[in-house]
Coordinates of C-alpha atoms in Angstrom, one line a residue:
M322 CA 127.3 129.8 108.4
V323 CA 124.3 127.5 108.5
E324 CA 124.2 125.0 111.3
I325 CA 124.1 121.4 110.0
T326 CA 122.3 119.0 112.3
G327 CA 121.2 115.3 112.0
S328 CA 123.8 112.6 112.0
S329 CA 127.0 112.4 110.0
P330 CA 129.6 109.9 110.8
S331 CA 133.2 110.9 110.0
E332 CA 133.4 108.7 107.0
F333 CA 130.8 111.0 105.3
A334 CA 132.6 114.2 106.1
V335 CA 132.9 115.1 102.3
V336 CA 129.1 114.7 101.9
R337 CA 128.6 117.0 104.9
D338 CA 131.0 119.5 103.6
R339 CA 129.2 119.6 100.2
F340 CA 125.9 119.9 101.9
A341 CA 127.1 122.8 104.0
A342 CA 128.7 124.5 100.9
Q343 CA 125.3 124.6 99.1
F344 CA 124.0 126.9 101.8
D345 CA 127.1 129.0 101.8
Q346 CA 126.8 129.4 98.0
D347 CA 123.1 130.3 98.3
E348 CA 122.1 127.2 96.5
A349 CA 119.8 126.0 99.3
L350 CA 117.4 127.6 101.7
G351 CA 116.3 124.6 103.7
A352 CA 117.2 121.0 102.9
R353 CA 117.7 117.4 104.1
F354 CA 119.7 114.5 102.7
T355 CA 119.3 111.0 104.0
A356 CA 121.0 107.8 103.1
C357 CA 120.1 104.3 104.3
V358 CA 121.9 100.9 103.9
D359 CA 119.7 97.9 104.5
G360 CA 116.9 100.2 105.5
Q361 CA 118.9 101.8 108.4
V362 CA 119.9 105.4 108.3
V363 CA 123.6 105.9 108.0
L364 CA 123.7 109.6 107.1
D365 CA 121.1 112.3 107.8
L366 CA 122.0 115.9 107.1
I367 CA 119.6 118.8 107.9
G368 CA 120.1 122.5 107.5
G369 CA 118.7 125.9 106.7
S370 CA 115.3 127.4 107.1
A371 CA 111.8 126.0 106.7
D372 CA 110.3 129.4 106.0
L373 CA 111.2 132.1 103.5
A374 CA 111.9 134.6 106.2
G375 CA 114.6 132.4 107.7
T376 CA 113.1 132.4 111.2
T377 CA 112.1 128.7 111.4
P378 CA 114.8 126.0 111.4
F379 CA 114.5 123.2 108.9
G380 CA 114.2 120.3 111.4
P381 CA 113.7 116.6 111.6
D382 CA 109.9 117.0 111.7
T383 CA 109.7 119.5 108.7
L384 CA 107.6 118.2 105.9
T385 CA 108.4 119.2 102.4
P386 CA 106.2 119.0 99.2
V387 CA 108.1 116.6 97.0
F388 CA 106.0 116.9 93.8
S389 CA 106.8 114.2 91.3
T390 CA 109.1 112.3 93.7
T391 CA 105.7 111.1 94.9
K392 CA 105.6 108.9 91.8
A393 CA 108.2 106.6 93.3
V394 CA 105.9 106.0 96.3
M395 CA 102.9 105.5 93.9
A396 CA 104.9 102.9 91.9
L397 CA 105.6 100.9 95.0
M398 CA 101.9 101.0 96.1
M399 CA 100.8 99.8 92.6
A400 CA 103.4 97.0 92.9
R401 CA 101.6 95.9 96.1
L402 CA 98.4 95.3 94.0
V403 CA 100.4 93.0 91.7
D404 CA 102.0 91.3 94.7
Q405 CA 98.6 90.6 96.2
G406 CA 97.4 89.0 92.9
L407 CA 94.8 91.6 92.2
I408 CA 96.3 92.6 88.9
T409 CA 99.4 91.8 86.8
Y410 CA 101.5 94.3 84.9
D411 CA 100.3 92.7 81.7
T412 CA 96.6 93.2 82.5
P413 CA 94.8 95.7 80.3
V414 CA 93.7 98.6 82.3
A415 CA 90.3 98.4 80.7
E416 CA 89.7 95.0 82.4
I417 CA 89.6 96.8 85.7
W418 CA 88.2 100.1 84.4
P419 CA 86.0 99.4 81.4
A420 CA 85.4 103.0 80.4
F421 CA 89.2 103.3 79.9
A422 CA 88.8 101.3 76.7
Q423 CA 87.4 104.3 74.8
A424 CA 89.1 106.0 71.9
G425 CA 91.5 103.1 71.2
K426 CA 93.0 102.6 74.6
E427 CA 91.7 99.0 75.1
P428 CA 95.1 97.3 74.7
V429 CA 97.0 99.6 77.2
T430 CA 98.4 97.4 80.0
L431 CA 99.1 98.4 83.6
A432 CA 102.9 98.3 82.8
Q433 CA 102.4 100.6 79.8
M434 CA 100.2 103.0 81.7
M435 CA 102.8 103.2 84.6
S436 CA 105.6 103.7 82.1
H437 CA 103.9 106.8 80.6
Q438 CA 103.0 105.1 77.3
A439 CA 99.2 105.6 77.4
G440 CA 99.3 108.9 75.6
L441 CA 97.4 110.9 78.2
P442 CA 99.9 113.4 79.6
G443 CA 97.3 116.1 79.8
F444 CA 93.9 117.3 78.5
L445 CA 93.3 118.0 74.8
P446 CA 91.3 120.1 74.5
P447 CA 92.5 121.9 77.6
A448 CA 90.5 121.8 80.8
E449 CA 90.0 124.4 83.5
P450 CA 92.6 124.1 86.4
E451 CA 89.8 123.5 89.0
I452 CA 89.1 120.1 87.4
W453 CA 92.0 118.5 89.3
F454 CA 90.1 119.0 92.6
D455 CA 87.4 116.7 91.2
P456 CA 89.0 113.2 90.7
P457 CA 85.9 111.6 89.1
A458 CA 85.7 114.4 86.5
V459 CA 89.4 113.9 85.7
C460 CA 89.0 110.2 85.3
E461 CA 86.0 110.6 83.1
R462 CA 87.8 113.0 80.8
L463 CA 90.9 110.8 80.6
A464 CA 88.9 107.6 80.0
A465 CA 87.1 109.3 77.1
Q466 CA 90.2 110.9 75.6
A467 CA 92.2 109.4 72.7
P468 CA 96.0 109.0 73.1
L469 CA 98.0 112.0 71.9
W470 CA 100.3 109.7 70.0
P471 CA 100.0 106.2 68.5
L472 CA 100.3 103.5 71.2
G473 CA 103.5 101.6 71.1
T474 CA 105.6 104.5 69.8
G475 CA 107.3 105.5 73.0
S476 CA 106.8 107.2 76.3
G477 CA 105.6 110.7 77.1
Y478 CA 105.8 111.8 80.7
H479 CA 102.5 112.2 82.4
P480 CA 103.2 114.9 85.1
I481 CA 99.9 114.8 86.9
T482 CA 97.5 112.6 85.0
I483 CA 99.3 109.4 85.9
G484 CA 98.4 109.9 89.5
Y485 CA 94.7 109.9 88.7
L486 CA 95.0 107.0 86.4
A487 CA 96.9 104.9 88.9
G488 CA 94.6 106.1 91.7
E489 CA 91.5 105.0 89.9
V490 CA 92.9 101.5 89.2
F491 CA 94.0 101.3 92.8
R492 CA 90.6 102.3 94.2
R493 CA 88.8 99.8 92.0
L494 CA 91.0 97.0 93.1
D495 CA 91.6 97.8 96.8
G496 CA 88.5 99.7 97.7
R497 CA 90.5 102.5 99.4
T498 CA 92.3 105.4 98.0
L499 CA 96.0 105.0 97.4
G500 CA 96.9 107.6 100.0
A501 CA 94.7 106.0 102.6
A502 CA 96.2 102.6 101.9
L503 CA 99.7 104.0 102.1
R504 CA 99.0 105.5 105.5
E505 CA 97.3 102.4 106.9
D506 CA 99.5 99.7 105.5
I507 CA 102.9 101.3 105.3
C508 CA 103.4 104.6 107.0
V509 CA 101.7 104.0 110.4
P510 CA 103.1 100.4 110.9
L511 CA 106.6 101.5 109.9
G512 CA 106.6 104.9 111.4
L513 CA 107.2 106.8 108.1
D514 CA 106.5 110.5 108.0
L515 CA 105.1 110.4 104.5
W516 CA 101.7 111.5 103.2
I517 CA 99.6 111.5 100.0
G518 CA 96.7 113.7 101.2
L519 CA 97.9 115.8 104.1
P520 CA 95.4 116.3 107.0
D521 CA 95.0 119.8 108.4
S522 CA 96.8 118.8 111.6
E523 CA 100.1 118.5 109.8
H524 CA 99.9 121.6 107.6
G525 CA 101.9 123.7 110.2
R526 CA 105.0 121.5 109.6
V527 CA 105.2 122.1 105.9
A528 CA 108.1 124.1 104.6
Q529 CA 107.4 127.2 102.6
M530 CA 108.6 126.8 99.0
R531 CA 110.6 129.3 97.1
K532 CA 109.6 128.8 93.4
P533 CA 112.2 128.4 90.7
P534 CA 113.5 131.5 89.0
A535 CA 112.4 130.3 85.5
A536 CA 110.4 127.6 83.8
P537 CA 112.1 124.3 83.0
D538 CA 113.5 123.8 79.5
L539 CA 111.1 121.4 77.7
G540 CA 112.9 121.6 74.3
Q541 CA 110.8 122.2 71.2
I542 CA 107.2 122.8 72.2
D543 CA 104.4 120.9 70.5
D544 CA 100.8 120.1 71.4
I545 CA 101.8 117.2 73.6
K546 CA 104.1 119.3 75.7
R547 CA 101.5 122.0 75.9
A548 CA 98.9 119.6 77.2
A549 CA 101.4 118.1 79.8
F550 CA 102.9 121.3 81.1
L551 CA 101.9 124.6 79.5
D552 CA 98.1 124.8 79.0
R553 CA 96.2 126.8 81.6
G554 CA 94.6 123.7 83.0
S555 CA 97.7 121.5 82.9
A556 CA 98.2 121.9 86.6
P557 CA 95.8 122.3 89.6
G558 CA 94.7 125.9 90.3
G559 CA 91.8 128.0 91.5
R560 CA 92.0 126.7 95.0
G561 CA 94.2 127.5 98.0
S562 CA 97.3 125.6 99.2
G563 CA 95.3 124.0 101.9
D564 CA 93.0 122.3 99.4
W565 CA 96.1 121.2 97.4
R566 CA 97.7 119.6 100.5
R567 CA 94.5 117.8 101.4
M568 CA 94.0 116.3 98.0
E569 CA 95.3 112.9 97.1
I570 CA 97.3 113.2 93.9
P571 CA 99.7 110.2 93.9
S572 CA 101.7 111.7 91.1
A573 CA 102.4 115.2 92.5
N574 CA 101.4 116.2 96.0
G575 CA 103.2 113.9 98.4
H576 CA 104.6 115.5 101.6
A577 CA 107.5 113.8 103.3
T578 CA 110.8 113.9 105.2
A579 CA 113.9 112.8 103.4
A580 CA 114.3 110.1 106.1
A581 CA 110.9 108.6 105.4
L582 CA 111.5 108.6 101.6
A583 CA 114.9 107.0 102.0
R584 CA 113.6 104.3 104.3
L585 CA 110.7 103.5 102.0
M586 CA 113.0 103.2 99.0
A587 CA 115.0 100.7 101.0
V588 CA 112.2 98.3 100.2
I589 CA 113.3 98.5 96.6
A590 CA 117.0 98.6 97.4
G591 CA 116.7 95.4 99.4
D592 CA 114.6 92.3 99.5
G593 CA 111.1 93.9 99.5
S594 CA 110.9 94.3 103.2
L595 CA 111.6 97.0 105.8
D596 CA 112.3 96.4 109.5
G597 CA 111.4 92.7 109.0
R598 CA 108.0 93.6 107.6
A599 CA 107.2 92.3 104.1
V600 CA 106.1 95.0 101.7
V601 CA 106.5 93.3 98.3
S602 CA 108.1 90.0 97.2
R603 CA 111.4 89.8 95.4
E604 CA 109.5 88.5 92.3
T605 CA 107.3 91.6 92.3
L606 CA 110.4 93.8 92.8
T607 CA 111.8 92.3 89.6
A608 CA 108.6 93.0 87.7
L609 CA 108.4 96.6 89.1
T610 CA 111.9 97.5 88.1
R611 CA 111.9 95.7 84.7
E612 CA 112.5 98.0 81.7
Q613 CA 109.3 98.8 79.8
V614 CA 110.4 101.4 77.3
R615 CA 113.5 103.5 76.4
G616 CA 114.3 106.3 74.1
P617 CA 113.5 110.0 73.6
D618 CA 110.5 111.0 75.8
K619 CA 107.7 112.9 74.0
V620 CA 107.3 115.3 76.9
L621 CA 110.6 115.6 78.8
P622 CA 113.6 116.6 76.6
F623 CA 115.6 113.5 77.6
D624 CA 116.3 109.9 76.6
L625 CA 114.7 107.9 79.4
I626 CA 114.4 104.3 80.5
W627 CA 111.1 103.7 82.3
A628 CA 110.2 100.8 84.5
A629 CA 106.7 100.5 85.9
G630 CA 106.6 103.9 87.4
L631 CA 110.3 104.4 88.1
M632 CA 113.1 105.9 86.1
K633 CA 115.9 103.4 85.5
N634 CA 119.5 104.7 85.6
T635 CA 120.7 106.1 82.3
G636 CA 124.0 107.5 83.7
S637 CA 122.8 111.0 83.1
N638 CA 119.6 111.3 85.1
G639 CA 121.0 111.8 88.5
L640 CA 120.7 108.4 90.0
G641 CA 124.3 107.8 90.8
P642 CA 126.7 105.2 89.3
G643 CA 124.7 102.0 90.2
H644 CA 123.7 100.2 87.0
Q645 CA 120.5 98.8 88.7
A646 CA 119.6 102.1 90.4
V647 CA 116.0 103.3 90.0
G648 CA 114.2 106.4 91.4
H649 CA 112.4 109.6 90.6
Y650 CA 113.0 113.3 90.7
G651 CA 110.4 116.0 91.6
W652 CA 109.8 119.5 90.4
G653 CA 112.5 121.8 91.8
G654 CA 115.0 119.2 93.0
S655 CA 113.6 116.7 95.4
M656 CA 114.5 113.0 94.6
A657 CA 114.5 109.5 95.9
M658 CA 116.4 106.5 94.6
A659 CA 117.3 102.9 95.4
D660 CA 120.5 101.0 94.4
P661 CA 120.0 97.3 94.9
E662 CA 123.7 96.5 94.1
R663 CA 124.7 98.4 97.3
R664 CA 121.4 98.0 99.2
L665 CA 121.5 101.8 99.3
S666 CA 118.6 104.2 99.3
V667 CA 118.8 107.9 99.2
A668 CA 116.4 110.9 99.4
Y669 CA 116.8 114.7 99.1
V670 CA 114.2 117.3 99.9
M671 CA 114.5 121.1 99.8
N672 CA 112.4 124.2 99.8
K673 CA 114.4 126.3 97.3
Q674 CA 113.3 125.0 93.9
S675 CA 115.6 125.0 90.8
V676 CA 114.7 124.8 87.1
H677 CA 115.8 121.2 86.8
L678 CA 113.2 118.5 86.1
V679 CA 115.7 115.7 86.7
A680 CA 119.4 115.5 87.9
D681 CA 119.3 118.6 90.0
P682 CA 123.0 119.5 90.6
R683 CA 122.5 119.7 94.4
P684 CA 121.5 116.1 95.1
V685 CA 123.8 114.9 92.2
A686 CA 126.8 116.4 94.0
L687 CA 125.8 114.8 97.3
I688 CA 125.2 111.4 95.8
E689 CA 128.6 111.6 94.0
A690 CA 130.3 112.3 97.4
L691 CA 128.3 109.6 99.1
Y692 CA 129.4 106.9 96.7
A693 CA 133.0 108.1 97.0
S694 CA 132.7 107.7 100.8
F695 CA 132.0 104.0 100.8

């Protein structure tokens, strides 16, 4: 039996039981599930091992790579630029980044870019995997590249490239990298254990990941999906895990605790503030979560509804029953979501990855039990 620690009031006993059962059924190695109401933690479940050998407990200070769940954090940081009046969601990206106008991309707005409509889910022709460790080279390639589908014809999930695109816009407007601004403006003042670009001093706290047993199902494969997920250079490689952790890739290499993610998502679930500190205005929250595009995604094999960097609830993408819920999943099962109707925010992190790109059954089961407990 795996010991479950954290805090679990009696009204959430069913959630705790489901969390514990996932270890008993060998569905989890180490994991944490945190829920907040009005930004305050009401449930925090921790269990299992942070290492593959099972010798180090998964604890409150364990950091977990959350992969694409990082995009929810990125979306909120981009919204802060809008809130500060530095850009609007309707601003063409090329007004901020003139080179981006190449190859027919001049009309692409910030909202379209953040909702995966810019047609740049990967490199075509393919690049070498080492390129991802050279952000200026990535941005130069993406700025010059033509969209892989006609603009205005739908979304195509940008697994990694969106982090470089957003990061370049952020740097040009703010003067800092997105990861540095996150740390200075949000995480340090609010005490959130959340990082995009992890310093060496924190590497010892990172959970060891058990990779999924198979590749995710992308449906029928075409050149767009190959560029996004399957080409040799579609993901960073050629360097060690330390270099990966140090990099700032706002789409893919966040490290966090579930508590930090759930607390940050409370900004979106509430009025734009956390612990009385304003993060974004209500007006900007409305713009951030407004629907931008819906329908069959050209990369992921799902019908999706995209806001400006967040998935909106479709009823089948693992974001609970709330009609206004938004959030994001990460490779292997991590997730973070916000439900403004209930002022509820939730996050799940783990170190045993599954094959699911969205709606991993483990957090879905916990979220289902959580809603039934209120």
